[in-house]
């Protein structure tokens, strides 16, 4: 289609491969050798690809056998936003400022650097969700969520005690050291079925996506509410989906009001990403916000996977137009640094050192986030992701109508490139895609989820659609 | 004492200040301004110093008001081993390899780089504790410990099921998703009173040092054993201390055999570092190893604070001469990267993706650890730390005999610079020390703990002893 080329933007990475290039089976001979070496000291059963990061560029990941794959797994499980070996990031990494941050890693809670306020203001805070101006920095999504839970528990207990000025009782102090109530209170965090929030002991108790994450690990007896399981296509199931969402909300209300360990917070992903790309409507989330307000339960929005532009908004929860902002928003992955935002300064505990740890983040990673944000702004990547997402979604709509048994429950309309569909032959399709140079991932039971980077353009979408059609065509 | 100068080594950092230099109160005017800026978005009550990391050098930390303090808090809560702005580290940070690792951060479990085996072999594995050749990489001490706990739970349940080949039961799979046994089993991790192992939900349940860490946070009902509370000086209390340690071991045995949630692992610090620098003898740890072997309970040695040379051995547990290595050793802080070592490959779970997360460490931080190890070897810093530690300890022995009410229960003999003492006026002493340019920290109820870096030399010891004497002299 030469005629349409005029509307195509010039590529962000002019030296990127023009197509996937596959020379060997994956892993090839060099890949196998590398796995063998690594297997001596680490478990390699999850390894997909031995990567040559020097050769990877833009949307293309290179492996050690000279293969180039179009990476729509949002590189590194949704963690590389602006392309492999992005020059702007390279420049930021090769500075005295970065080297200083790497070699003199501070304990930020005790010895912050003189420029930490400036670094945070020009990075993490610059993109803070509307209504939230406080941040607690962490290292990864899982500990960001756990620190948010701790904030929620401390906040609730402070309210129950009567305010920040009320001292801990002797009984609380004594029992906390014994891991008993009231010091270690009988409270909970509520999450949703098929949600994913991490794999540490607190977060794993709220993760409900797959048994493989949870088996054999002791868990808190915390509650899960039903997440709406919408019917597709949405336009044909409007009333049924309204009913489904209303029922899910009434499940939330039932748990909040009756569960034996009262939830002091609800955590929810804007799109359940590990659990199968499950969406709900803005109405549902507005209803959830109303319920949490009504019952004085904090609303924690887990944007670890959805944040930073991929849905066509910087934060996915911007799609909801909430009347009041969430109480807490957590982030990680594409931000390269992690933590949680909040607005209510009462979420600062009543005493110092309660929400605290040695490093409390990593300034080197925060400097990288700053460079990522600058690059997103320079190239206007959030808006462009919204557009290319619409284009890609239309392409999948065509595939869904041509191959209704292969592309099922297509979802993500108007959600940038955060697109997914159910695929009855999912694992075969993913394997075949890899063989022809598309690095694509699954989630939930049988979903294929797309996670292109923010530098994914129309010409990449064309390749992706063309290859997927070849694979699924009978 | 000009005559003794001959035995002094030449300084590792020739351009280091020769003494602390204090120009203003701390915080000074610039420090106060910086705190004010930061306080807009983060809780600053724990902030001690606003640091100028560009000007800090070697053992001296510089603040933004031009003050220079001798840093014997092992800079950044025991996390800077070879000096601020160490040139060798700076060189390592300013390489293409480092820049690539920073900007293309891999999901190591899925997409490791081709050189990951080489990077790990020349860093983390190069210094692996004797008998342990497997490593699982993490981000900080707390998640390293939590992953070790998960390994212990999975291992125990695998044994109970009858081996790696036995499938999970339907009941396990179903109940795990409900946070209920048997899928989420009724098992525990045992720790010791006054121990510290982190602040996430699993590790916090094993942390027993202070209520301030634990209050208001739900906890697992896991058990704690008594840690020996030795009497000092050791040489005058040999038999009494033997009795105390025997009692602690019998407490361990009682808990292992009777606790309602059976412990599948015991976690212990070689020296309880946050809980007050509490030591036990090698005999005690050999006894603990024997008990854990006898009852098939894993022994996890938490070397997050004690590891990497400060005790005069690379790993503190080398002081014990165990017959069989610990099952797991965890590390972080001075390693700049984190994780756990183990020897038994059966601690790899029976299926992939069970011990897993997005990043599983950070190659940039591993590259830094490699440079740290090279620097430690080049300067022979572990051996030298043992020697300067002996020198420093002797100096404190003199102070303890001159001021027996000020330097109480001196401990850490033969443990490098890992020296501590109880100080009835602890908080006043620490404050005064800061005013004259010594950055020193406390732990437990009333201990002053010393954590010089590995580049701490005799001339630094002399300054430290002189200043402390001035402060405590009536």
JSON list of C-alpha atoms in Angstrom, two decimals, chain B residues 206-356:
[
{"chain": "B", "resi": 206, "resn": "UNK", "atom": "CA", "xyz": [10.38, -12.18, 61.64]},
{"chain": "B", "resi": 207, "resn": "UNK", "atom": "CA", "xyz": [11.73, -8.78, 62.71]},
{"chain": "B", "resi": 208, "resn": "UNK", "atom": "CA", "xyz": [11.73, -8.42, 66.48]},
{"chain": "B", "resi": 209, "resn": "UNK", "atom": "CA", "xyz": [13.97, -5.48, 67.20]},
{"chain": "B", "resi": 210, "resn": "UNK", "atom": "CA", "xyz": [11.63, -2.56, 67.92]},
{"chain": "B", "resi": 211, "resn": "UNK", "atom": "CA", "xyz": [7.87, -1.91, 68.13]},
{"chain": "B", "resi": 212, "resn": "UNK", "atom": "CA", "xyz": [8.23, 1.15, 65.90]},
{"chain": "B", "resi": 213, "resn": "UNK", "atom": "CA", "xyz": [8.87, -1.16, 62.93]},
{"chain": "B", "resi": 214, "resn": "UNK", "atom": "CA", "xyz": [5.91, -3.40, 63.66]},
{"chain": "B", "resi": 215, "resn": "UNK", "atom": "CA", "xyz": [3.07, -1.39, 65.15]},
{"chain": "B", "resi": 216, "resn": "UNK", "atom": "CA", "xyz": [-0.20, -1.38, 63.19]},
{"chain": "B", "resi": 217, "resn": "UNK", "atom": "CA", "xyz": [1.01, -3.89, 60.58]},
{"chain": "B", "resi": 218, "resn": "UNK", "atom": "CA", "xyz": [-0.72, -7.30, 60.43]},
{"chain": "B", "resi": 219, "resn": "UNK", "atom": "CA", "xyz": [1.72, -10.13, 61.02]},
{"chain": "B", "resi": 220, "resn": "UNK", "atom": "CA", "xyz": [1.96, -13.88, 60.60]},
{"chain": "B", "resi": 221, "resn": "UNK", "atom": "CA", "xyz": [1.76, -15.79, 63.85]},
{"chain": "B", "resi": 222, "resn": "UNK", "atom": "CA", "xyz": [5.36, -16.97, 63.52]},
{"chain": "B", "resi": 223, "resn": "UNK", "atom": "CA", "xyz": [7.56, -17.87, 66.49]},
{"chain": "B", "resi": 224, "resn": "UNK", "atom": "CA", "xyz": [10.60, -16.19, 68.01]},
{"chain": "B", "resi": 225, "resn": "UNK", "atom": "CA", "xyz": [13.29, -17.90, 70.06]},
{"chain": "B", "resi": 226, "resn": "UNK", "atom": "CA", "xyz": [15.40, -16.26, 72.72]},
{"chain": "B", "resi": 227, "resn": "UNK", "atom": "CA", "xyz": [18.73, -14.96, 71.48]},
{"chain": "B", "resi": 228, "resn": "UNK", "atom": "CA", "xyz": [21.53, -15.37, 74.01]},
{"chain": "B", "resi": 229, "resn": "UNK", "atom": "CA", "xyz": [22.11, -12.21, 75.99]},
{"chain": "B", "resi": 230, "resn": "UNK", "atom": "CA", "xyz": [25.77, -12.63, 76.79]},
{"chain": "B", "resi": 231, "resn": "UNK", "atom": "CA", "xyz": [27.49, -11.06, 79.76]},
{"chain": "B", "resi": 232, "resn": "UNK", "atom": "CA", "xyz": [30.58, -8.91, 79.31]},
{"chain": "B", "resi": 233, "resn": "UNK", "atom": "CA", "xyz": [33.53, -9.00, 79.50]},
{"chain": "B", "resi": 234, "resn": "UNK", "atom": "CA", "xyz": [33.36, -12.43, 77.90]},
{"chain": "B", "resi": 235, "resn": "UNK", "atom": "CA", "xyz": [36.50, -13.70, 79.58]},
{"chain": "B", "resi": 236, "resn": "UNK", "atom": "CA", "xyz": [34.97, -13.20, 83.03]},
{"chain": "B", "resi": 237, "resn": "UNK", "atom": "CA", "xyz": [31.68, -14.91, 82.19]},
{"chain": "B", "resi": 238, "resn": "UNK", "atom": "CA", "xyz": [32.67, -18.04, 80.32]},
{"chain": "B", "resi": 239, "resn": "UNK", "atom": "CA", "xyz": [30.53, -20.55, 82.18]},
{"chain": "B", "resi": 240, "resn": "UNK", "atom": "CA", "xyz": [27.56, -18.26, 82.65]},
{"chain": "B", "resi": 241, "resn": "UNK", "atom": "CA", "xyz": [27.55, -17.49, 78.92]},
{"chain": "B", "resi": 242, "resn": "UNK", "atom": "CA", "xyz": [27.75, -21.19, 78.07]},
{"chain": "B", "resi": 243, "resn": "UNK", "atom": "CA", "xyz": [24.66, -21.70, 80.17]},
{"chain": "B", "resi": 244, "resn": "UNK", "atom": "CA", "xyz": [22.88, -18.77, 78.52]},
{"chain": "B", "resi": 245, "resn": "UNK", "atom": "CA", "xyz": [23.61, -20.11, 75.05]},
{"chain": "B", "resi": 246, "resn": "UNK", "atom": "CA", "xyz": [22.55, -23.64, 75.97]},
{"chain": "B", "resi": 247, "resn": "UNK", "atom": "CA", "xyz": [19.24, -22.29, 77.23]},
{"chain": "B", "resi": 248, "resn": "UNK", "atom": "CA", "xyz": [18.69, -20.35, 74.02]},
{"chain": "B", "resi": 249, "resn": "UNK", "atom": "CA", "xyz": [19.34, -23.50, 71.99]},
{"chain": "B", "resi": 250, "resn": "UNK", "atom": "CA", "xyz": [16.92, -25.46, 74.07]},
{"chain": "B", "resi": 251, "resn": "UNK", "atom": "CA", "xyz": [14.36, -22.72, 73.42]},
{"chain": "B", "resi": 252, "resn": "UNK", "atom": "CA", "xyz": [15.00, -23.20, 69.70]},
{"chain": "B", "resi": 253, "resn": "UNK", "atom": "CA", "xyz": [14.49, -26.94, 70.00]},
{"chain": "B", "resi": 254, "resn": "UNK", "atom": "CA", "xyz": [11.29, -26.48, 71.99]},
{"chain": "B", "resi": 255, "resn": "UNK", "atom": "CA", "xyz": [9.83, -24.20, 69.33]},
{"chain": "B", "resi": 256, "resn": "UNK", "atom": "CA", "xyz": [10.85, -26.39, 66.41]},
{"chain": "B", "resi": 257, "resn": "UNK", "atom": "CA", "xyz": [9.25, -29.44, 68.00]},
{"chain": "B", "resi": 258, "resn": "UNK", "atom": "CA", "xyz": [6.12, -27.91, 69.47]},
{"chain": "B", "resi": 259, "resn": "UNK", "atom": "CA", "xyz": [5.09, -24.69, 67.73]},
{"chain": "B", "resi": 260, "resn": "UNK", "atom": "CA", "xyz": [1.60, -24.87, 66.24]},
{"chain": "B", "resi": 261, "resn": "UNK", "atom": "CA", "xyz": [2.86, -23.60, 62.85]},
{"chain": "B", "resi": 262, "resn": "UNK", "atom": "CA", "xyz": [5.95, -25.75, 62.28]},
{"chain": "B", "resi": 263, "resn": "UNK", "atom": "CA", "xyz": [9.03, -23.69, 61.33]},
{"chain": "B", "resi": 264, "resn": "UNK", "atom": "CA", "xyz": [10.53, -24.82, 58.05]},
{"chain": "B", "resi": 265, "resn": "UNK", "atom": "CA", "xyz": [13.46, -22.43, 58.43]},
{"chain": "B", "resi": 266, "resn": "UNK", "atom": "CA", "xyz": [15.30, -20.47, 61.09]},
{"chain": "B", "resi": 267, "resn": "UNK", "atom": "CA", "xyz": [16.72, -17.10, 60.13]},
{"chain": "B", "resi": 268, "resn": "UNK", "atom": "CA", "xyz": [19.56, -15.60, 62.13]},
{"chain": "B", "resi": 269, "resn": "UNK", "atom": "CA", "xyz": [22.03, -12.74, 61.87]},
{"chain": "B", "resi": 270, "resn": "UNK", "atom": "CA", "xyz": [25.66, -13.51, 62.72]},
{"chain": "B", "resi": 271, "resn": "UNK", "atom": "CA", "xyz": [25.56, -10.34, 64.80]},
{"chain": "B", "resi": 272, "resn": "UNK", "atom": "CA", "xyz": [22.15, -8.85, 65.53]},
{"chain": "B", "resi": 273, "resn": "UNK", "atom": "CA", "xyz": [22.84, -5.49, 63.99]},
{"chain": "B", "resi": 274, "resn": "UNK", "atom": "CA", "xyz": [19.71, -3.40, 64.26]},
{"chain": "B", "resi": 275, "resn": "UNK", "atom": "CA", "xyz": [18.71, -4.99, 67.57]},
{"chain": "B", "resi": 276, "resn": "UNK", "atom": "CA", "xyz": [21.76, -3.70, 69.45]},
{"chain": "B", "resi": 277, "resn": "UNK", "atom": "CA", "xyz": [24.86, -5.49, 68.12]},
{"chain": "B", "resi": 278, "resn": "UNK", "atom": "CA", "xyz": [24.15, -8.67, 70.01]},
{"chain": "B", "resi": 279, "resn": "UNK", "atom": "CA", "xyz": [26.81, -11.35, 69.58]},
{"chain": "B", "resi": 280, "resn": "UNK", "atom": "CA", "xyz": [26.80, -15.07, 70.23]},
{"chain": "B", "resi": 281, "resn": "UNK", "atom": "CA", "xyz": [29.70, -17.50, 70.16]},
{"chain": "B", "resi": 282, "resn": "UNK", "atom": "CA", "xyz": [30.67, -19.77, 67.27]},
{"chain": "B", "resi": 283, "resn": "UNK", "atom": "CA", "xyz": [29.61, -22.62, 69.56]},
{"chain": "B", "resi": 284, "resn": "UNK", "atom": "CA", "xyz": [26.10, -21.28, 69.65]},
{"chain": "B", "resi": 285, "resn": "UNK", "atom": "CA", "xyz": [25.86, -21.13, 65.88]},
{"chain": "B", "resi": 286, "resn": "UNK", "atom": "CA", "xyz": [27.35, -24.61, 65.53]},
{"chain": "B", "resi": 287, "resn": "UNK", "atom": "CA", "xyz": [24.71, -25.80, 67.96]},
{"chain": "B", "resi": 288, "resn": "UNK", "atom": "CA", "xyz": [22.03, -24.05, 65.92]},
{"chain": "B", "resi": 289, "resn": "UNK", "atom": "CA", "xyz": [23.31, -25.71, 62.76]},
{"chain": "B", "resi": 290, "resn": "UNK", "atom": "CA", "xyz": [23.20, -29.10, 64.49]},
{"chain": "B", "resi": 291, "resn": "UNK", "atom": "CA", "xyz": [19.61, -28.55, 65.62]},
{"chain": "B", "resi": 292, "resn": "UNK", "atom": "CA", "xyz": [18.45, -27.40, 62.20]},
{"chain": "B", "resi": 293, "resn": "UNK", "atom": "CA", "xyz": [20.08, -30.46, 60.64]},
{"chain": "B", "resi": 294, "resn": "UNK", "atom": "CA", "xyz": [18.53, -32.74, 63.21]},
{"chain": "B", "resi": 295, "resn": "UNK", "atom": "CA", "xyz": [15.02, -31.46, 62.60]},
{"chain": "B", "resi": 296, "resn": "UNK", "atom": "CA", "xyz": [15.25, -30.84, 58.85]},
{"chain": "B", "resi": 297, "resn": "UNK", "atom": "CA", "xyz": [14.77, -27.12, 59.27]},
{"chain": "B", "resi": 298, "resn": "UNK", "atom": "CA", "xyz": [16.67, -24.82, 56.91]},
{"chain": "B", "resi": 299, "resn": "UNK", "atom": "CA", "xyz": [19.23, -22.47, 58.37]},
{"chain": "B", "resi": 300, "resn": "UNK", "atom": "CA", "xyz": [19.12, -19.04, 56.74]},
{"chain": "B", "resi": 301, "resn": "UNK", "atom": "CA", "xyz": [21.99, -16.75, 57.66]},
{"chain": "B", "resi": 302, "resn": "UNK", "atom": "CA", "xyz": [21.07, -13.12, 57.14]},
{"chain": "B", "resi": 303, "resn": "UNK", "atom": "CA", "xyz": [24.34, -11.40, 56.17]},
{"chain": "B", "resi": 304, "resn": "UNK", "atom": "CA", "xyz": [22.64, -8.28, 54.86]},
{"chain": "B", "resi": 305, "resn": "UNK", "atom": "CA", "xyz": [24.51, -6.11, 57.34]},
{"chain": "B", "resi": 306, "resn": "UNK", "atom": "CA", "xyz": [27.39, -8.36, 58.40]},
{"chain": "B", "resi": 307, "resn": "UNK", "atom": "CA", "xyz": [28.56, -9.50, 54.96]},
{"chain": "B", "resi": 308, "resn": "UNK", "atom": "CA", "xyz": [31.30, -8.05, 52.76]},
{"chain": "B", "resi": 309, "resn": "UNK", "atom": "CA", "xyz": [34.27, -7.77, 55.04]},
{"chain": "B", "resi": 310, "resn": "UNK", "atom": "CA", "xyz": [33.42, -5.55, 57.99]},
{"chain": "B", "resi": 311, "resn": "UNK", "atom": "CA", "xyz": [33.88, -8.34, 60.56]},
{"chain": "B", "resi": 312, "resn": "UNK", "atom": "CA", "xyz": [37.35, -9.11, 59.27]},
{"chain": "B", "resi": 313, "resn": "UNK", "atom": "CA", "xyz": [36.08, -12.05, 57.20]},
{"chain": "B", "resi": 314, "resn": "UNK", "atom": "CA", "xyz": [34.27, -11.63, 53.91]},
{"chain": "B", "resi": 315, "resn": "UNK", "atom": "CA", "xyz": [31.22, -13.35, 55.45]},
{"chain": "B", "resi": 316, "resn": "UNK", "atom": "CA", "xyz": [30.73, -13.12, 59.19]},
{"chain": "B", "resi": 317, "resn": "UNK", "atom": "CA", "xyz": [29.61, -16.75, 59.43]},
{"chain": "B", "resi": 318, "resn": "UNK", "atom": "CA", "xyz": [33.12, -17.81, 58.38]},
{"chain": "B", "resi": 319, "resn": "UNK", "atom": "CA", "xyz": [34.03, -17.11, 62.01]},
{"chain": "B", "resi": 320, "resn": "UNK", "atom": "CA", "xyz": [31.99, -20.16, 63.04]},
{"chain": "B", "resi": 321, "resn": "UNK", "atom": "CA", "xyz": [33.76, -23.00, 61.22]},
{"chain": "B", "resi": 322, "resn": "UNK", "atom": "CA", "xyz": [30.54, -24.88, 60.61]},
{"chain": "B", "resi": 323, "resn": "UNK", "atom": "CA", "xyz": [30.77, -28.56, 59.67]},
{"chain": "B", "resi": 324, "resn": "UNK", "atom": "CA", "xyz": [28.17, -28.06, 56.96]},
{"chain": "B", "resi": 325, "resn": "UNK", "atom": "CA", "xyz": [27.42, -24.73, 55.31]},
{"chain": "B", "resi": 326, "resn": "UNK", "atom": "CA", "xyz": [24.18, -22.87, 56.07]},
{"chain": "B", "resi": 327, "resn": "UNK", "atom": "CA", "xyz": [21.39, -23.76, 53.67]},
{"chain": "B", "resi": 328, "resn": "UNK", "atom": "CA", "xyz": [20.90, -20.16, 52.58]},
{"chain": "B", "resi": 329, "resn": "UNK", "atom": "CA", "xyz": [22.90, -16.96, 53.01]},
{"chain": "B", "resi": 330, "resn": "UNK", "atom": "CA", "xyz": [21.28, -13.63, 52.14]},
{"chain": "B", "resi": 331, "resn": "UNK", "atom": "CA", "xyz": [23.12, -10.43, 51.20]},
{"chain": "B", "resi": 332, "resn": "UNK", "atom": "CA", "xyz": [22.50, -6.80, 50.23]},
{"chain": "B", "resi": 333, "resn": "UNK", "atom": "CA", "xyz": [23.73, -3.36, 51.41]},
{"chain": "B", "resi": 334, "resn": "UNK", "atom": "CA", "xyz": [27.50, -3.18, 50.77]},
{"chain": "B", "resi": 335, "resn": "UNK", "atom": "CA", "xyz": [27.01, -5.58, 47.88]},
{"chain": "B", "resi": 336, "resn": "UNK", "atom": "CA", "xyz": [24.83, -2.88, 46.29]},
{"chain": "B", "resi": 337, "resn": "UNK", "atom": "CA", "xyz": [22.87, -5.73, 44.80]},
{"chain": "B", "resi": 338, "resn": "UNK", "atom": "CA", "xyz": [20.97, -8.35, 46.78]},
{"chain": "B", "resi": 339, "resn": "UNK", "atom": "CA", "xyz": [19.84, -11.92, 46.81]},
{"chain": "B", "resi": 340, "resn": "UNK", "atom": "CA", "xyz": [20.43, -15.26, 48.43]},
{"chain": "B", "resi": 341, "resn": "UNK", "atom": "CA", "xyz": [22.98, -18.01, 48.00]},
{"chain": "B", "resi": 342, "resn": "UNK", "atom": "CA", "xyz": [22.19, -21.67, 48.45]},
{"chain": "B", "resi": 343, "resn": "UNK", "atom": "CA", "xyz": [23.86, -24.96, 47.73]},
{"chain": "B", "resi": 344, "resn": "UNK", "atom": "CA", "xyz": [21.08, -27.48, 47.41]},
{"chain": "B", "resi": 345, "resn": "UNK", "atom": "CA", "xyz": [19.61, -27.30, 43.92]},
{"chain": "B", "resi": 346, "resn": "UNK", "atom": "CA", "xyz": [16.42, -28.81, 45.29]},
{"chain": "B", "resi": 347, "resn": "UNK", "atom": "CA", "xyz": [15.74, -25.30, 46.54]},
{"chain": "B", "resi": 348, "resn": "UNK", "atom": "CA", "xyz": [14.91, -24.58, 42.94]},
{"chain": "B", "resi": 349, "resn": "UNK", "atom": "CA", "xyz": [11.15, -25.10, 42.88]},
{"chain": "B", "resi": 350, "resn": "UNK", "atom": "CA", "xyz": [9.63, -28.01, 41.00]},
{"chain": "B", "resi": 351, "resn": "UNK", "atom": "CA", "xyz": [8.26, -25.71, 38.27]},
{"chain": "B", "resi": 352, "resn": "UNK", "atom": "CA", "xyz": [9.34, -22.55, 36.51]},
{"chain": "B", "resi": 353, "resn": "UNK", "atom": "CA", "xyz": [7.91, -19.12, 37.42]},
{"chain": "B", "resi": 354, "resn": "UNK", "atom": "CA", "xyz": [7.34, -20.00, 41.08]},
{"chain": "B", "resi": 355, "resn": "UNK", "atom": "CA", "xyz": [10.38, -18.10, 42.33]},
{"chain": "B", "resi": 356, "resn": "UNK", "atom": "CA", "xyz": [10.21, -15.24, 39.90]}
]
